[in-house]
mmCIF file of C-alpha atoms and ligand atoms in Angstrom:
data_model
loop_
_atom_site.group_PDB
_atom_site.id
_atom_site.type_symbol
_atom_site.label_atom_id
_atom_site.label_comp_id
_atom_site.label_asym_id
_atom_site.label_seq_id
_atom_site.Cartn_x
_atom_site.Cartn_y
_atom_site.Cartn_z
ATOM 1 C CA MET A 1 15.603 -14.328 -10.773
ATOM 2 C CA GLU A 2 12.526 -14.918 -13.467
ATOM 3 C CA ASN A 3 9.580 -14.848 -10.532
ATOM 4 C CA ILE A 4 10.577 -11.440 -10.228
ATOM 5 C CA THR A 5 11.060 -10.373 -13.708
ATOM 6 C CA ASP A 6 7.059 -12.674 -14.496
ATOM 7 C CA MET A 7 5.551 -9.718 -11.333
ATOM 8 C CA ILE A 8 7.199 -6.775 -12.771
ATOM 9 C CA ASP A 9 5.363 -7.725 -16.408
ATOM 10 C CA THR A 10 2.383 -8.429 -14.979
ATOM 11 C CA MET A 11 2.309 -5.722 -12.323
ATOM 12 C CA ARG A 12 2.725 -4.081 -15.845
ATOM 13 C CA TYR A 13 1.130 -5.294 -18.601
ATOM 14 C CA TYR A 14 -2.544 -5.094 -15.906
ATOM 15 C CA HIS A 15 -0.990 -1.514 -14.492
ATOM 16 C CA GLY A 16 -1.341 -2.251 -11.020
ATOM 17 C CA VAL A 17 1.620 0.207 -8.925
ATOM 18 C CA GLY A 18 2.157 -2.848 -6.846
ATOM 19 C CA LEU A 19 2.307 -6.625 -7.165
ATOM 20 C CA ALA A 20 2.659 -9.560 -4.143
ATOM 21 C CA ALA A 21 4.438 -12.859 -5.298
ATOM 22 C CA PRO A 22 1.106 -15.048 -4.682
ATOM 23 C CA GLN A 23 -0.939 -13.079 -6.358
ATOM 24 C CA ILE A 24 0.041 -15.100 -9.327
ATOM 25 C CA GLY A 25 0.701 -18.106 -7.464
ATOM 26 C CA ILE A 26 4.266 -17.731 -6.133
ATOM 27 C CA PRO A 27 4.334 -18.635 -2.488
ATOM 28 C CA LYS A 28 7.046 -15.862 -1.862
ATOM 29 C CA ARG A 29 7.695 -12.731 0.406
ATOM 30 C CA ILE A 30 8.113 -10.689 -2.130
ATOM 31 C CA LEU A 31 6.571 -7.660 -3.010
ATOM 32 C CA VAL A 32 7.559 -5.343 -6.612
ATOM 33 C CA LEU A 33 6.077 -1.392 -6.835
ATOM 34 C CA GLU A 34 6.666 1.389 -9.780
ATOM 35 C CA VAL A 35 4.841 3.806 -10.748
ATOM 36 C CA ASN A 36 5.601 5.764 -13.873
ATOM 37 C CA ASN A 37 2.501 7.411 -14.828
ATOM 38 C CA ASN A 38 0.485 5.261 -14.318
ATOM 39 C CA VAL A 39 -3.096 5.157 -16.097
ATOM 40 C CA ARG A 40 -4.812 3.719 -12.807
ATOM 41 C CA TYR A 41 -3.834 6.447 -10.648
ATOM 42 C CA PRO A 42 -3.103 9.122 -12.905
ATOM 43 C CA LEU A 43 -2.540 11.505 -10.138
ATOM 44 C CA ALA A 44 0.699 9.239 -8.336
ATOM 45 C CA GLY A 45 3.679 10.484 -8.552
ATOM 46 C CA ALA A 46 6.531 8.869 -10.037
ATOM 47 C CA ILE A 47 8.153 5.787 -7.975
ATOM 48 C CA GLU A 48 10.936 3.950 -9.692
ATOM 49 C CA LEU A 49 10.904 0.579 -9.650
ATOM 50 C CA ASP A 50 12.072 -1.480 -6.530
ATOM 51 C CA VAL A 51 11.755 -4.686 -5.566
ATOM 52 C CA LEU A 52 11.190 -6.257 -1.213
ATOM 53 C CA ILE A 53 12.047 -9.458 -0.359
ATOM 54 C CA ASN A 54 10.711 -10.601 2.832
ATOM 55 C CA PRO A 55 9.612 -7.019 3.782
ATOM 56 C CA GLU A 56 8.554 -6.412 7.861
ATOM 57 C CA ILE A 57 7.280 -3.413 8.082
ATOM 58 C CA THR A 58 9.036 -2.546 11.302
ATOM 59 C CA GLU A 59 7.461 0.922 12.364
ATOM 60 C CA PHE A 60 3.662 2.603 11.551
ATOM 61 C CA SER A 61 2.648 6.063 12.063
ATOM 62 C CA LYS A 62 0.177 6.834 14.259
ATOM 63 C CA GLU A 63 -0.941 9.246 11.774
ATOM 64 C CA THR A 64 -3.079 8.176 9.101
ATOM 65 C CA ASP A 65 -4.092 8.887 5.734
ATOM 66 C CA ALA A 66 -7.530 7.785 3.706
ATOM 67 C CA GLY A 67 -7.137 7.296 0.443
ATOM 68 C CA TRP A 68 -8.310 4.787 -2.748
ATOM 69 C CA GLU A 69 -6.812 1.857 -3.359
ATOM 70 C CA GLY A 70 -7.858 -1.355 -5.966
ATOM 71 C CA CYS A 71 -6.226 -4.657 -6.458
ATOM 72 C CA LEU A 72 -5.427 -6.674 -9.509
ATOM 73 C CA SER A 73 -7.134 -9.024 -7.458
ATOM 74 C CA VAL A 74 -9.996 -7.354 -6.332
ATOM 75 C CA PRO A 75 -10.414 -6.184 -10.555
ATOM 76 C CA GLY A 76 -12.579 -3.576 -10.761
ATOM 77 C CA LEU A 77 -14.061 -2.691 -7.258
ATOM 78 C CA ARG A 78 -11.984 0.420 -4.783
ATOM 79 C CA GLY A 79 -11.901 1.622 -1.432
ATOM 80 C CA LYS A 80 -11.314 4.077 0.691
ATOM 81 C CA ILE A 81 -8.753 2.500 3.546
ATOM 82 C CA ASN A 82 -6.748 4.350 6.262
ATOM 83 C CA ARG A 83 -3.064 3.645 6.060
ATOM 84 C CA ALA A 84 -0.007 5.248 7.973
ATOM 85 C CA SER A 85 0.590 8.008 6.774
ATOM 86 C CA GLN A 86 4.290 6.928 7.125
ATOM 87 C CA ILE A 87 6.043 3.668 7.654
ATOM 88 C CA THR A 88 9.442 2.235 8.292
ATOM 89 C CA PHE A 89 10.074 -0.944 6.569
ATOM 90 C CA GLU A 90 13.325 -3.375 6.454
ATOM 91 C CA ALA A 91 13.458 -5.827 3.067
ATOM 92 C CA TYR A 92 16.422 -7.209 0.926
ATOM 93 C CA ASN A 93 16.917 -6.071 -2.551
ATOM 94 C CA ASP A 94 17.189 -8.378 -5.558
ATOM 95 C CA LYS A 95 20.497 -8.424 -4.845
ATOM 96 C CA GLY A 96 20.205 -10.009 -1.612
ATOM 97 C CA GLU A 97 21.321 -7.188 0.082
ATOM 98 C CA PHE A 98 19.886 -6.138 3.543
ATOM 99 C CA TYR A 99 18.594 -2.419 3.484
ATOM 100 C CA SER A 100 15.919 -0.476 5.449
ATOM 101 C CA SER A 101 14.040 2.587 4.672
ATOM 102 C CA SER A 102 11.216 4.888 5.969
ATOM 103 C CA VAL A 103 8.376 6.512 3.024
ATOM 104 C CA GLU A 104 5.395 8.562 3.764
ATOM 105 C CA GLY A 105 1.996 8.936 1.577
ATOM 106 C CA PHE A 106 1.216 6.734 -1.916
ATOM 107 C CA HIS A 107 4.641 4.486 -2.336
ATOM 108 C CA ALA A 108 3.875 3.700 2.388
ATOM 109 C CA ARG A 109 0.117 3.271 1.449
ATOM 110 C CA ILE A 110 1.802 0.930 -1.942
ATOM 111 C CA ILE A 111 3.862 -1.107 0.746
ATOM 112 C CA GLN A 112 0.754 -0.928 3.276
ATOM 113 C CA HIS A 113 -1.589 -2.863 0.784
ATOM 114 C CA GLU A 114 0.957 -5.670 -0.620
ATOM 115 C CA LEU A 115 2.510 -6.737 1.904
ATOM 116 C CA ASP A 116 -1.366 -7.485 3.177
ATOM 117 C CA HIS A 117 -1.297 -9.544 0.438
ATOM 118 C CA LEU A 118 1.963 -11.629 1.817
ATOM 119 C CA ASN A 119 -0.665 -12.342 4.797
ATOM 120 C CA GLY A 120 -3.130 -13.404 3.304
ATOM 121 C CA ILE A 121 -5.362 -9.755 3.694
ATOM 122 C CA LEU A 122 -7.201 -7.999 0.818
ATOM 123 C CA PHE A 123 -7.980 -4.325 1.221
ATOM 124 C CA PRO A 124 -11.726 -4.908 1.220
ATOM 125 C CA GLN A 125 -11.047 -6.060 4.997
ATOM 126 C CA ARG A 126 -9.376 -3.488 5.814
ATOM 127 C CA LEU A 127 -12.704 -0.929 4.621
ATOM 128 C CA ASP A 128 -13.705 1.319 7.881
ATOM 129 C CA ASP A 129 -17.193 2.625 5.669
ATOM 130 C CA PHE A 130 -18.388 0.612 2.907
ATOM 131 C CA GLN A 131 -19.935 3.537 1.195
ATOM 132 C CA LEU A 132 -16.423 4.231 0.564
ATOM 133 C CA PHE A 133 -16.222 0.826 -1.767
ATOM 134 C CA GLY A 134 -17.171 -0.122 -4.856
ATOM 135 C CA PHE A 135 -17.031 -1.131 -9.152
ATOM 136 C CA GLU A 136 -14.844 2.094 -10.000
ATOM 137 C CA ASP A 137 -18.161 3.556 -12.211
ATOM 138 C CA SER A 138 -20.292 4.058 -9.155
ATOM 139 C CA LEU A 139 -17.137 6.103 -7.188
ATOM 140 C CA PRO A 140 -17.012 9.548 -9.396
ATOM 141 C CA ASP A 141 -14.769 10.496 -7.088
ATOM 142 C CA TYR A 142 -12.605 7.543 -6.450
ATOM 143 C CA GLN A 143 -9.544 9.283 -8.188
HETATM 144 NI NI1 NI B 1 -3.229 -5.884 -4.105
#
């Protein structure tokens, strides 16, 4: 599907680890994500390219992790955000097959961040501590 190809190309071009369709003007509930030696998240382990259509998170762990996030829609800024450490989600893949999966850590963080985009929420709205928000240059330990 052309929309999905555009999303993957855009994510890779801007060195993102995820992208939601509305970020590039596509009014659909689609997310893509991929981590592969990412320059913006050099410490993150690899995550294979994944396409989530109509994703829903069905379970959030009570346990949370704080981690730095950035966003192609909020260029140059980072914030430390608390997210559920583990989630279970359901979605359709790019072949139209329904599936469910549980993921944790950075993978769970990306899906929570991208799914927020589908609901019009950007990561700064999730900040608990505005001291942990700013331009990358002013946050020496943001990685
Ligand atoms: Ni984003």
